[in-house]
Tab-separated table of C-alpha atoms in Angstrom:
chain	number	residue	atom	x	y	z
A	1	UNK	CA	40.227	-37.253	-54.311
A	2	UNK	CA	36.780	-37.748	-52.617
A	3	UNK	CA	37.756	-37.512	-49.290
A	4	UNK	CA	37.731	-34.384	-47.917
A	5	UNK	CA	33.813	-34.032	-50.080
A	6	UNK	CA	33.259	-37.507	-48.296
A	7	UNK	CA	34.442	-36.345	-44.806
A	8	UNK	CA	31.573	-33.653	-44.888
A	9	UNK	CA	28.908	-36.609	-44.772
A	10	UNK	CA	31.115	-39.153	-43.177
A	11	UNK	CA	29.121	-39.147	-40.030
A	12	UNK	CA	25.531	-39.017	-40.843
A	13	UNK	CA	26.647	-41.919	-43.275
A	14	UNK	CA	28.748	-43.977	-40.817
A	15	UNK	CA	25.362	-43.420	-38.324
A	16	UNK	CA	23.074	-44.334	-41.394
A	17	UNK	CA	25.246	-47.176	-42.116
A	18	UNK	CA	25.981	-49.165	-38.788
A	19	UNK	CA	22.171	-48.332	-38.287
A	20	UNK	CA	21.235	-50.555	-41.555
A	21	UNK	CA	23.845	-53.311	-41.228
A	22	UNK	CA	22.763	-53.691	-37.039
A	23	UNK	CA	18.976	-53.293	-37.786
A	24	UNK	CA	19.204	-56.007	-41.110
A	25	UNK	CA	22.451	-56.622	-40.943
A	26	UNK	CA	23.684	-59.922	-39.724
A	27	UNK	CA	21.519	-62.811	-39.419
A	28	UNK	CA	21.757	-64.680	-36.289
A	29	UNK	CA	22.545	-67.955	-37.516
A	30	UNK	CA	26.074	-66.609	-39.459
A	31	UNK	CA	26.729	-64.530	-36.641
A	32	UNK	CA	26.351	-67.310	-34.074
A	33	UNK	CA	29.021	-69.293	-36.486
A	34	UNK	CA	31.459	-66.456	-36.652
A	35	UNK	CA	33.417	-66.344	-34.080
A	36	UNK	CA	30.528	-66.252	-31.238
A	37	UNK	CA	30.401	-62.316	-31.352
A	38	UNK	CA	26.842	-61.637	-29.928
A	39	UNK	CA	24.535	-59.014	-32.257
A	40	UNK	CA	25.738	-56.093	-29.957
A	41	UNK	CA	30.072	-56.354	-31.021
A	42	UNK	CA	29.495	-56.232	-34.525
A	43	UNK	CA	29.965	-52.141	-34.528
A	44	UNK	CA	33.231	-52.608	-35.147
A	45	UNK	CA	32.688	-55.163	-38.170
A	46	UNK	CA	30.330	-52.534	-39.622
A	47	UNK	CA	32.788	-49.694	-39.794
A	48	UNK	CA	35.142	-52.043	-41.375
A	49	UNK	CA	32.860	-52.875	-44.230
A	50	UNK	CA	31.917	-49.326	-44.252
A	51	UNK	CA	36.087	-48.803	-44.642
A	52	UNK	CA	36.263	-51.841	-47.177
A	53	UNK	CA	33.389	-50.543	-49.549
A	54	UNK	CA	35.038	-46.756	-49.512
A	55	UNK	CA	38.677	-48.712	-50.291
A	56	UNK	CA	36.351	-50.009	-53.554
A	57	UNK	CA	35.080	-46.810	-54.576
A	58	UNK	CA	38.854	-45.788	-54.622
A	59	UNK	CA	40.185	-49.279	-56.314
A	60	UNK	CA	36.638	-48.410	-59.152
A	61	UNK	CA	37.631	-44.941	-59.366
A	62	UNK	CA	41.244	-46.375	-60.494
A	63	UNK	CA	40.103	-49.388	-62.347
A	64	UNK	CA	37.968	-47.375	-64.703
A	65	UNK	CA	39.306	-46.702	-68.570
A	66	UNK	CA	37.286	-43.178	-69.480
A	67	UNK	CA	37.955	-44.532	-73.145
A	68	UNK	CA	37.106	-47.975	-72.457
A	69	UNK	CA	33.608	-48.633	-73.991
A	70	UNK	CA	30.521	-51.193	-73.079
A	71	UNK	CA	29.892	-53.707	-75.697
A	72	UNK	CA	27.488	-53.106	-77.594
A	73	UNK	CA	24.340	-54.910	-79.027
A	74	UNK	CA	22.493	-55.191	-82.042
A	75	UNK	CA	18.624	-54.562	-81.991
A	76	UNK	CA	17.181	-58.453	-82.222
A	77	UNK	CA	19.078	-58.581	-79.186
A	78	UNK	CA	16.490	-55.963	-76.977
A	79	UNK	CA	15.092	-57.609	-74.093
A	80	UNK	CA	11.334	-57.046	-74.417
A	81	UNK	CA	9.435	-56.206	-72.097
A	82	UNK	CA	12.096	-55.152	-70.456
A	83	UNK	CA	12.237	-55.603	-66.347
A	84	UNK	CA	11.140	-52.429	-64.442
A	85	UNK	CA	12.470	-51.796	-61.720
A	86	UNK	CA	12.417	-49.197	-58.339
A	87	UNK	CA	12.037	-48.796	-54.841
A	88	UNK	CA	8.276	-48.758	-55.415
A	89	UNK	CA	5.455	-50.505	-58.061
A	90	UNK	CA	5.003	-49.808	-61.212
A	91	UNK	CA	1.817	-48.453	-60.606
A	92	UNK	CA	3.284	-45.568	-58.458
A	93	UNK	CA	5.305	-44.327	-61.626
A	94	UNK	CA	5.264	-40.379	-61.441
A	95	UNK	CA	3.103	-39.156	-64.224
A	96	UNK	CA	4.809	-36.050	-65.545
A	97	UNK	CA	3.820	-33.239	-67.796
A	98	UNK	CA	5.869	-33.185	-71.203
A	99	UNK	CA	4.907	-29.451	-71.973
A	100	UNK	CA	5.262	-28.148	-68.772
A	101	UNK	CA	8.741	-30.192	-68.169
A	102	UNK	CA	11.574	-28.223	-67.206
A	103	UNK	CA	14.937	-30.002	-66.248
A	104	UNK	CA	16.510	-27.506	-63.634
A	105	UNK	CA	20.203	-27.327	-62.827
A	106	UNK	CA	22.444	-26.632	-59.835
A	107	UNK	CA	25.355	-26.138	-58.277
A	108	UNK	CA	29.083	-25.868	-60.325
A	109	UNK	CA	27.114	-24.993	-63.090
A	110	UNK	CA	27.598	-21.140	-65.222
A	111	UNK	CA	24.722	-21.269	-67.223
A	112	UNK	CA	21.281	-22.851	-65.066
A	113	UNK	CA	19.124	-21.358	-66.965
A	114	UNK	CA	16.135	-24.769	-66.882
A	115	UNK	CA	15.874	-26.622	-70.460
A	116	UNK	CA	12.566	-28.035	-71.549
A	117	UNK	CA	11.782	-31.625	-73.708
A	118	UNK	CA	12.163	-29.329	-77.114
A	119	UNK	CA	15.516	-27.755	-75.754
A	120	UNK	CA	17.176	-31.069	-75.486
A	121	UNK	CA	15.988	-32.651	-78.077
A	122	UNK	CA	17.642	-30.150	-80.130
A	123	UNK	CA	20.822	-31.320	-78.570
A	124	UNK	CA	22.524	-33.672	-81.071
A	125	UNK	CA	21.101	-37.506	-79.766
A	126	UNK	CA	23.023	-40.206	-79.740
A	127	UNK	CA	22.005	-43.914	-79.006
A	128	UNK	CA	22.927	-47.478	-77.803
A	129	UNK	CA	21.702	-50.766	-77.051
A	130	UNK	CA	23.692	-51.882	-74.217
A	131	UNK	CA	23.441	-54.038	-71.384
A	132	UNK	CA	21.898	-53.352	-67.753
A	133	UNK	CA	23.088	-54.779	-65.134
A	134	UNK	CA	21.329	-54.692	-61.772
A	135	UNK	CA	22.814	-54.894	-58.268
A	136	UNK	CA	20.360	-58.005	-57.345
A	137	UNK	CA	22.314	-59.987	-60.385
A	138	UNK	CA	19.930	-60.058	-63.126
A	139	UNK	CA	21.023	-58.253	-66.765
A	140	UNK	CA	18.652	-56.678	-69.854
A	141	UNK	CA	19.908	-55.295	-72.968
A	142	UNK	CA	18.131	-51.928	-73.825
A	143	UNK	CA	18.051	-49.518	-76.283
A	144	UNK	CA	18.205	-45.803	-75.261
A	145	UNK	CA	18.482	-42.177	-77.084
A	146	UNK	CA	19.651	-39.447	-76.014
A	147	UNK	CA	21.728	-36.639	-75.358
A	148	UNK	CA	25.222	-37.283	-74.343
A	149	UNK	CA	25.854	-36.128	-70.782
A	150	UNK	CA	29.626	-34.962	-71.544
A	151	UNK	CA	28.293	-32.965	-74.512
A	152	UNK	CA	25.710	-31.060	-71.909
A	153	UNK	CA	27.840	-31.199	-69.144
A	154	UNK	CA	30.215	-28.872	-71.380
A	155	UNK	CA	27.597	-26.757	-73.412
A	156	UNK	CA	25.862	-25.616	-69.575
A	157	UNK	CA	29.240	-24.233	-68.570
A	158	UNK	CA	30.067	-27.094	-65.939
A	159	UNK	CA	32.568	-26.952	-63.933
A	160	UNK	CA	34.222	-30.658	-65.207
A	161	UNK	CA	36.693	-30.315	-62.823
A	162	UNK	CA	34.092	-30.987	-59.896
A	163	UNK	CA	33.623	-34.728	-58.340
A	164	UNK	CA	30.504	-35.012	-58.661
A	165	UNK	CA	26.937	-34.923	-60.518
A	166	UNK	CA	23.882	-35.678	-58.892
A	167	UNK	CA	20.504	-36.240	-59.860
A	168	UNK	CA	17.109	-35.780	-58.302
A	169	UNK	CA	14.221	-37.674	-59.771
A	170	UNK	CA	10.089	-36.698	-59.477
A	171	UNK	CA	10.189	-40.209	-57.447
A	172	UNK	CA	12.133	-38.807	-54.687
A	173	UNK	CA	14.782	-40.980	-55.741
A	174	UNK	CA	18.402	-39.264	-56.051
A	175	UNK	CA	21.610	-40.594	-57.127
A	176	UNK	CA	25.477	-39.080	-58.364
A	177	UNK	CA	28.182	-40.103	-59.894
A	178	UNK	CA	31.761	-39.477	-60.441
A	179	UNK	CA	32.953	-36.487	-62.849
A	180	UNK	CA	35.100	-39.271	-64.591
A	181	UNK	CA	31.735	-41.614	-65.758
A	182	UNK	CA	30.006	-38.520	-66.577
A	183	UNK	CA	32.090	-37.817	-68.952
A	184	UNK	CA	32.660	-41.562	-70.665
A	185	UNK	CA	31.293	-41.408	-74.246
A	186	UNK	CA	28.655	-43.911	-73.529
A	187	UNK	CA	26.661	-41.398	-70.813
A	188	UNK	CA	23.464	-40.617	-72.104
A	189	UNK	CA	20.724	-38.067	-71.149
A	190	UNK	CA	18.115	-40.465	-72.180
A	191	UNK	CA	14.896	-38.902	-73.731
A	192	UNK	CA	14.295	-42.107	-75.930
A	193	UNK	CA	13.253	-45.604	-74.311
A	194	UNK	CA	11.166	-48.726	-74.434
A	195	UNK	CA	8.234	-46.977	-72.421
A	196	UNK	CA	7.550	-43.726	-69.888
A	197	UNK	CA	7.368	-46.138	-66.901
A	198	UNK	CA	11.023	-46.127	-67.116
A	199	UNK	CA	11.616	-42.451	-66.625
A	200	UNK	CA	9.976	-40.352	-68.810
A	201	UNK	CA	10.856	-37.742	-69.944
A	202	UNK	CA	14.589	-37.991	-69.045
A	203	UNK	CA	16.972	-40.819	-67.309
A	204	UNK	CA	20.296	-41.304	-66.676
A	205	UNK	CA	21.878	-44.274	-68.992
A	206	UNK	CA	25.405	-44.724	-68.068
A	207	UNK	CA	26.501	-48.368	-69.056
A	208	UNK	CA	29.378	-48.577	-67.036
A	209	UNK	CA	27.575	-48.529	-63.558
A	210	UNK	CA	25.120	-50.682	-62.161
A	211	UNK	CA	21.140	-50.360	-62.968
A	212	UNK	CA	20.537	-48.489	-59.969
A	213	UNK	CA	22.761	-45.718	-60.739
A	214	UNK	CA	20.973	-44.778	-63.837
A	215	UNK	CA	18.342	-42.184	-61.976
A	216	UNK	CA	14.655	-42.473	-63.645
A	217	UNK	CA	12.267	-39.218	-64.017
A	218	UNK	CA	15.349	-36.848	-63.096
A	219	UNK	CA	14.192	-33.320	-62.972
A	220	UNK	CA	16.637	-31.487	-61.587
A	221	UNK	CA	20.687	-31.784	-62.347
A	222	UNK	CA	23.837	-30.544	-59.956
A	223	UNK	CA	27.631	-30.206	-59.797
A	224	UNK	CA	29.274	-30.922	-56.859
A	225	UNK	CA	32.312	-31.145	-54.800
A	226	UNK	CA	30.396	-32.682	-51.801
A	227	UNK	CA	29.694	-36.240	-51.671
A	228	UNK	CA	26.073	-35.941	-52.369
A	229	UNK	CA	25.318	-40.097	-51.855
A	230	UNK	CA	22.204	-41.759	-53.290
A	231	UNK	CA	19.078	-43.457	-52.149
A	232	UNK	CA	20.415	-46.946	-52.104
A	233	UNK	CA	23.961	-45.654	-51.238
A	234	UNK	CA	22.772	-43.889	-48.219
A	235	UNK	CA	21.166	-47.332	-47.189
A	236	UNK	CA	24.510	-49.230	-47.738
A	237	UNK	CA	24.996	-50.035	-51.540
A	238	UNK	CA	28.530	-49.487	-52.501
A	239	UNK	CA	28.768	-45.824	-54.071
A	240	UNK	CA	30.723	-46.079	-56.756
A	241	UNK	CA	29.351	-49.575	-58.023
A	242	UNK	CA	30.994	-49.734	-61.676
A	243	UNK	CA	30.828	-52.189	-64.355
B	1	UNK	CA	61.701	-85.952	-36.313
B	2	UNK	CA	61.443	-88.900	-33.635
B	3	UNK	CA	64.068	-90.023	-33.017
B	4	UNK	CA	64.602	-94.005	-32.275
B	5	UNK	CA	63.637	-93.756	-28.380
B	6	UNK	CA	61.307	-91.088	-28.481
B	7	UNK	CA	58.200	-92.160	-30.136
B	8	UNK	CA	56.373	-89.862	-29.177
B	9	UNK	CA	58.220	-86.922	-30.119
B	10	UNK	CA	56.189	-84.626	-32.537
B	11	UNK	CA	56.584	-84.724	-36.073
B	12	UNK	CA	56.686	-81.433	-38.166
B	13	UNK	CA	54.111	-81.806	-41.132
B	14	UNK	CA	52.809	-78.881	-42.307
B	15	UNK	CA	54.434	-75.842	-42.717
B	16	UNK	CA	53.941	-72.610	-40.992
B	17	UNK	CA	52.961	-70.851	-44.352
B	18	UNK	CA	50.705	-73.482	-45.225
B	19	UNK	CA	48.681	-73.508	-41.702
B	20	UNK	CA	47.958	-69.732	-41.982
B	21	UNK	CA	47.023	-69.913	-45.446
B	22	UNK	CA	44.710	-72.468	-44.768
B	23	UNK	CA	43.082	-70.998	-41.983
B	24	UNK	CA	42.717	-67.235	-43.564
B	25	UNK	CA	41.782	-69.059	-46.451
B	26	UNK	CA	39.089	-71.040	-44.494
B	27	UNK	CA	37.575	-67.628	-43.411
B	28	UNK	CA	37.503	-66.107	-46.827
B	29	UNK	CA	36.031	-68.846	-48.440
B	30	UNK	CA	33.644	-68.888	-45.131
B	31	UNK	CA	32.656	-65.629	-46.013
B	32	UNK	CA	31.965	-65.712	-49.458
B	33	UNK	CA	29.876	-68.243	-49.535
B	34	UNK	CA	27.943	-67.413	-46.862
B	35	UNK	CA	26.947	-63.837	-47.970
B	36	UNK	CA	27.689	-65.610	-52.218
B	37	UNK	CA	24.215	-67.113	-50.924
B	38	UNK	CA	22.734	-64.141	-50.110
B	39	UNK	CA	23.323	-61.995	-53.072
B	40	UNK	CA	22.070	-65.497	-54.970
B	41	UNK	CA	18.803	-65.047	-53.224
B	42	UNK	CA	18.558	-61.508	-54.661
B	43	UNK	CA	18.211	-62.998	-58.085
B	44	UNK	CA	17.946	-66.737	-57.965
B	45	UNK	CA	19.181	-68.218	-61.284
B	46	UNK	CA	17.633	-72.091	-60.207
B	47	UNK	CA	14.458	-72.551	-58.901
B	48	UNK	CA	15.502	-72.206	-55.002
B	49	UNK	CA	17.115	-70.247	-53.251
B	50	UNK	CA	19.166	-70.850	-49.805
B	51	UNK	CA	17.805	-70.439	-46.440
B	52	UNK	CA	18.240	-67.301	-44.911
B	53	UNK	CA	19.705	-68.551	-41.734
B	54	UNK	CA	22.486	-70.002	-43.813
B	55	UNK	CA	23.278	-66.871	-44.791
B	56	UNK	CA	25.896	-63.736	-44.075
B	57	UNK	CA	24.892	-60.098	-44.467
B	58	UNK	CA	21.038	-59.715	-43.926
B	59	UNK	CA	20.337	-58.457	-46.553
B	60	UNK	CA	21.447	-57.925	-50.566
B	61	UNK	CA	23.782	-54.513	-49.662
B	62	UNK	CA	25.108	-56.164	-45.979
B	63	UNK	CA	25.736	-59.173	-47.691
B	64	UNK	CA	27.484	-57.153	-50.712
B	65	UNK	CA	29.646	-55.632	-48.592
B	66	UNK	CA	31.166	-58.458	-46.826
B	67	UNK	CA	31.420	-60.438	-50.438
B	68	UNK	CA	33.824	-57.455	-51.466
B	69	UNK	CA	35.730	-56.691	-48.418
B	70	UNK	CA	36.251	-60.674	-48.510
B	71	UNK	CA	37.245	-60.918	-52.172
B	72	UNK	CA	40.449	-58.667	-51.116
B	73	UNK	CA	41.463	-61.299	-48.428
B	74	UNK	CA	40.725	-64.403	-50.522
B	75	UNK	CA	42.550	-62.860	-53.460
B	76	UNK	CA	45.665	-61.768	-51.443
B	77	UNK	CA	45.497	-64.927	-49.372
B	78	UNK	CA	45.634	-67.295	-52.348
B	79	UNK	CA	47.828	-65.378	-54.370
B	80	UNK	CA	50.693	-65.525	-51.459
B	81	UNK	CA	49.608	-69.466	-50.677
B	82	UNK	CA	50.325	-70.385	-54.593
B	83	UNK	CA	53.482	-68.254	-54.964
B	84	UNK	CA	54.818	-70.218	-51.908
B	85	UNK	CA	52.963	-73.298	-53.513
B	86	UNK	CA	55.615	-72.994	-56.865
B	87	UNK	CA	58.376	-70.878	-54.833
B	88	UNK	CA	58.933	-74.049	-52.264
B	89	UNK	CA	58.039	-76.864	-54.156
B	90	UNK	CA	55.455	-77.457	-51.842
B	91	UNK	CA	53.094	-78.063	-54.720
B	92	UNK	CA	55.624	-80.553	-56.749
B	93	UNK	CA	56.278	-82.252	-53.622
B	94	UNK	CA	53.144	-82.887	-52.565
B	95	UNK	CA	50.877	-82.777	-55.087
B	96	UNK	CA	53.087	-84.574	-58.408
B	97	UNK	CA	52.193	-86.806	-59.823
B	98	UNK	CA	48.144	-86.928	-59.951
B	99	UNK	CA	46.836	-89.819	-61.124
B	100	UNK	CA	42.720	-90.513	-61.274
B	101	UNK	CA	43.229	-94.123	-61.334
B	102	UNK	CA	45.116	-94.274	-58.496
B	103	UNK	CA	42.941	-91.884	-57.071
B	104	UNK	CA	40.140	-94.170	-57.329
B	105	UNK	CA	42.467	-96.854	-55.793
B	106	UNK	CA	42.682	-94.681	-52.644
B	107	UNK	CA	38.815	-94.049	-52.286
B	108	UNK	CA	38.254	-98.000	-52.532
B	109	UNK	CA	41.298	-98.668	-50.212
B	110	UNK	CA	39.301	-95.974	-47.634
B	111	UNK	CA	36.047	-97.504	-48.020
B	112	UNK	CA	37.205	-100.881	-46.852
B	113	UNK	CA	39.116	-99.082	-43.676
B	114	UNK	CA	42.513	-100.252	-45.222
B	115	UNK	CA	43.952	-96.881	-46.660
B	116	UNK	CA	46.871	-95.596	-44.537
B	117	UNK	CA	46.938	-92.046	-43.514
B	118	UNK	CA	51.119	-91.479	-43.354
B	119	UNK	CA	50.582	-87.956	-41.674
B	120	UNK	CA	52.353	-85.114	-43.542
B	121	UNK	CA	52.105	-87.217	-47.019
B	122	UNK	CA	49.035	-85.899	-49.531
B	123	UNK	CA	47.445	-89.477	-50.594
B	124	UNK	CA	46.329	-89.824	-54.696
B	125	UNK	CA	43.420	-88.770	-53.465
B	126	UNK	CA	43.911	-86.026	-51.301
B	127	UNK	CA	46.106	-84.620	-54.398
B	128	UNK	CA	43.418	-84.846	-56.844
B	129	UNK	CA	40.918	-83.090	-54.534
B	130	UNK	CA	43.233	-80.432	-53.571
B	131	UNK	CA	44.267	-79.355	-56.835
B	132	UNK	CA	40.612	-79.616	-58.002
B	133	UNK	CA	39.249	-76.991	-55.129
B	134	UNK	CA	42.516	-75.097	-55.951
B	135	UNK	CA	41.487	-74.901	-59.720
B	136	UNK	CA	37.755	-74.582	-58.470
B	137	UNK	CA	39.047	-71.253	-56.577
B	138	UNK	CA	40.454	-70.104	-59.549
B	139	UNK	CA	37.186	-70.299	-61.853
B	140	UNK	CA	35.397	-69.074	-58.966
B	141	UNK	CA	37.653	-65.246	-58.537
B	142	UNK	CA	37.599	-64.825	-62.370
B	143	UNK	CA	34.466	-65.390	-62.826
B	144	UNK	CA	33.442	-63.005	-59.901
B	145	UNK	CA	35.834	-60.705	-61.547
B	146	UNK	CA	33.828	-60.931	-64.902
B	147	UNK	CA	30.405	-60.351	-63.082
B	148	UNK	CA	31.871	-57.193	-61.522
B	149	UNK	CA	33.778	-55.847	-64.313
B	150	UNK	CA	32.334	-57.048	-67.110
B	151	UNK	CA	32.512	-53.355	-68.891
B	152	UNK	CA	36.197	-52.862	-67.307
B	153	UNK	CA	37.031	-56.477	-67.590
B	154	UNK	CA	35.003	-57.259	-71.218
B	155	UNK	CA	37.870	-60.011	-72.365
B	156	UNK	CA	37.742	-61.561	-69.336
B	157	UNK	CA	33.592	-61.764	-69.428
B	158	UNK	CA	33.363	-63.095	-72.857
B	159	UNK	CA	35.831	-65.676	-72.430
B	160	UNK	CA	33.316	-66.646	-69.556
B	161	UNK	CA	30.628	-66.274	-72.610
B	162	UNK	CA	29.189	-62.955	-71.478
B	163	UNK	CA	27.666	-61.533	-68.406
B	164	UNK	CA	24.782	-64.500	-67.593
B	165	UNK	CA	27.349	-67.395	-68.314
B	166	UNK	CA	29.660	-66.071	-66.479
B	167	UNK	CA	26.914	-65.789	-63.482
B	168	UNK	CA	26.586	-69.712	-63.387
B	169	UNK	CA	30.012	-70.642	-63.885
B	170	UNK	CA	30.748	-68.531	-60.723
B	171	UNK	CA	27.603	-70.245	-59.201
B	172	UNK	CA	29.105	-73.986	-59.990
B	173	UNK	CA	32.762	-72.824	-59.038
B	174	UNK	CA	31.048	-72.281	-55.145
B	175	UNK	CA	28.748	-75.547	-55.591
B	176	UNK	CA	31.849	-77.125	-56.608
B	177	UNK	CA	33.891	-75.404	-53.499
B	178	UNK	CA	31.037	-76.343	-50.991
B	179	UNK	CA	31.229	-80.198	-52.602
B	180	UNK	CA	34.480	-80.354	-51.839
B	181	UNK	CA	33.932	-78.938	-48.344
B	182	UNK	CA	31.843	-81.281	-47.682
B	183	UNK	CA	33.872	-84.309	-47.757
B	184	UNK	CA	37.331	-82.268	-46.603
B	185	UNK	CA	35.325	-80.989	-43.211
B	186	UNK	CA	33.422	-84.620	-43.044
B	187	UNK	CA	37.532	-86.530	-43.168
B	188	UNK	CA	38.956	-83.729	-41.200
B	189	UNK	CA	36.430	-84.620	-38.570
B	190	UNK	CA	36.272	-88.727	-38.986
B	191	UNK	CA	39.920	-89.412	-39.241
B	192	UNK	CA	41.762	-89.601	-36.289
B	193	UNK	CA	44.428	-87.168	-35.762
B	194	UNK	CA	44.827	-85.011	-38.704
B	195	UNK	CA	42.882	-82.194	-37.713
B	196	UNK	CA	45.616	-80.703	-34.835
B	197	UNK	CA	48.325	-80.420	-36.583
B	198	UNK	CA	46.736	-77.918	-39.362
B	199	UNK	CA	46.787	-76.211	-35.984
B	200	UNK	CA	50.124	-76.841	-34.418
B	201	UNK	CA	52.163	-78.630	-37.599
B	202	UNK	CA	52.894	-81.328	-35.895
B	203	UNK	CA	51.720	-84.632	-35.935
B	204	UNK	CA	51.682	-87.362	-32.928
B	205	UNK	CA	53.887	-90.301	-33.881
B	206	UNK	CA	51.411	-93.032	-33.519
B	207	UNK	CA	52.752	-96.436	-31.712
């Protein structure tokens, strides 16, 4: 299903890739142990965990239940404060504009016309308290609002036939996901959350992926057949990372 | 089998199946620990974490991505050595009956230098240990399963007790993998002939 929007990208990524894993890749010590391959060999064990981690996006894609739901929380259970988390420090949180806000959209999309704070919040919400789970390990339970993504997805005209929807965030940051978790009940358009620092005005909260697949201080929406990749996932996380 | 005259004719011991199990094993296991460590260091759940040098991947998504191109081989690996295990009798044979006591007989008969190592024959020791890492394996691949799926895989996570229990019972399953490493590698190594013939299966008829 991805492939041929993969094979697009697949050699800037396999470049990207091999680059990260050679530059940070191995340490020394392991590599020494493994089989005496010297730093300068170990091309060929990058493209195979380059081939492994696309054989787990496939194995994720068929793993996942669309109906299959996170469990669920009840409030006293809220981690407060709750971690934040990003590429950068909290004090280099975009400050963004409320008023002036405008979430734009792209791509396989009929209607793009941009939607501001009052727009969406028209949108019936919905809400959760569910558990994170970052990529390092470490979990919080959170409590988010907002508008469900399948329920936007279909009201903009979408094509939800597509592969993909991607997100770009005020922080630079970008990230997509599969048409199949965009659609899962549990995908929020989150306008509601513990504090601004962690996206405001509008995140991604999609419980059955990993933190760092739930884009902060999006501001600008797409539908896509190309594999559009992600700021970790560009750098060598796995792409499809699912709970 | 020697024969009368030929003393030292080799022995078969192990079995074909069993030497390249062991060895892919050996790798897996290799592997997961190795970059296991690494992704521990990401988020250390004890106060330490393990040196770098000891570790496979460089960093948290290197180290990732061997873990789970690993898990396929470990998984596949163990399922085929435990089907043979039950298929063959392999595991009746040598690992029935297990007995601690007797166990503990063996360890104290070892200590003194008076335990005899009948090559090809699993002592009361060697059968409690095995089956122990063998279980330890076990608790170690669910577990990882419930850390990884534990929205796909919720049954399997709370019967762990949720996503953070489940993250230290995975984290004892290796410490108690590595334990047993420890003394399997450290015998392997200190008692005289047993580690070629995981190699070639056959063992030297000694006098």
């Amino acid at each position: 299903m991805k492939r041929s929007g993969l094979s697009a990208f697949r050699p800037q990524l396999a470049r990207l890739e091999r680059r990260l894993f050679l530059k940070q890749g191995l340490s020394l010590g392991a590599l020494s142990l493994l089989s005496g391959c010297t730093l300068k060999d170990d091309d060929a064990v990058d493209r195979l965990l380059f081939a492994m981690s696309r054989f787990n996006d496939k194995m994720q894609a068929a793993l996942f239940d669309p109906a299959k739901l996170a469990p669920t929380y009840a409030e006293g259970d809220v981690t407060a404060p709750f971690p934040f988390n990003a590429y950068y420090e909290e004090k280099d949180v975009p400050r963004i504009d409320g008023e002036s806000y405008r979430l734009r959209l792209s791509g396989l999309i009929a209607d793009k016309r941009p939607w501001s704070l009052n727009e969406l919040r028209a949108l019936p919400q919905a809400r959760q308290i569910t558990r994170l789970v970052c990529v390092e390990g470490w979990s919080a339970i959170g409590k988010w609002r907002g508008v469900a993504l399948r329920e936007f997805l279909e009201r903009i005209g979408a094509d939800l036939t597509a592969r993909y929807v991607g997100f770009k965030c005020a922080d630079k940051y970008y990230s997509s996901i599969d048409m199949a978790s965009a659609l899962h009940p549990q995908t929020l358009l989150a306008l509601d959350f513990a504090d601004a620092k962690y996206g405001y005005p509008l995140r991604l909260r999609i419980p059955t992926k990993l933190g760092f697949k739930n884009p902060k201080f999006i501001h600008e929406m797409f539908v896509a057949n190309d594999y559009p990749g992600g700021y970790w996932e560009d750098k060598g996380y796995n792409w499809f990372s699912g709970s | 089998m020697a024969d009368a005259a030929g003393a030292t004719t080799p022995r078969a011991i192990h079995p074909l199946f069993v030497r390249v199990t062991h060895w892919v094993n050996a790798f897996a296991i290799f592997v997961m620990v190795l970059s296991g460590w690494r992704i521990y260091n990401a988020s250390p759940l004890f106060g330490f974490e393990f040196p770098p040098g000891f570790t496979l991947g460089g960093w948290l998504a290197g180290a990732l991505a061997w873990h789970f191109a690993a898990m396929w081989l470990l998984a596949i690996n163990g399922v085929a050595y435990v089907a043979y295990g039950i298929v063959s009798g392999h595991f009746r044979r040598n690992f029935l009956p297990i007995s601690l006591s007797r166990a503990l007989d063996d360890v104290a008969l070892a200590s003194r230098g008076q335990l005899d190592h009948a090559p090809g024959r699993y002592n009361a020791a060697q059968r409690l240990l095995y089956v122990g890492v063998i279980l330890a394996a076990i608790v170690a691949i669910l577990s990882g399963l419930a850390i990884w799926k534990p929205v796909q895989l919720q049954g399997l996570t709370a019967v762990m007790g949720g996503y953070e229990a489940a993250r230290r019972v995975h984290f004892f399953a290796m410490a108690a993998i590595v334990a047993f490493l420890v003394v399997h590698i450290g015998l392997a190594v200190m008692v005289k002939g047993v580690l070629a013939p995981m190699f070639t299966g056959r063992a030297e008829v000694q006098r």
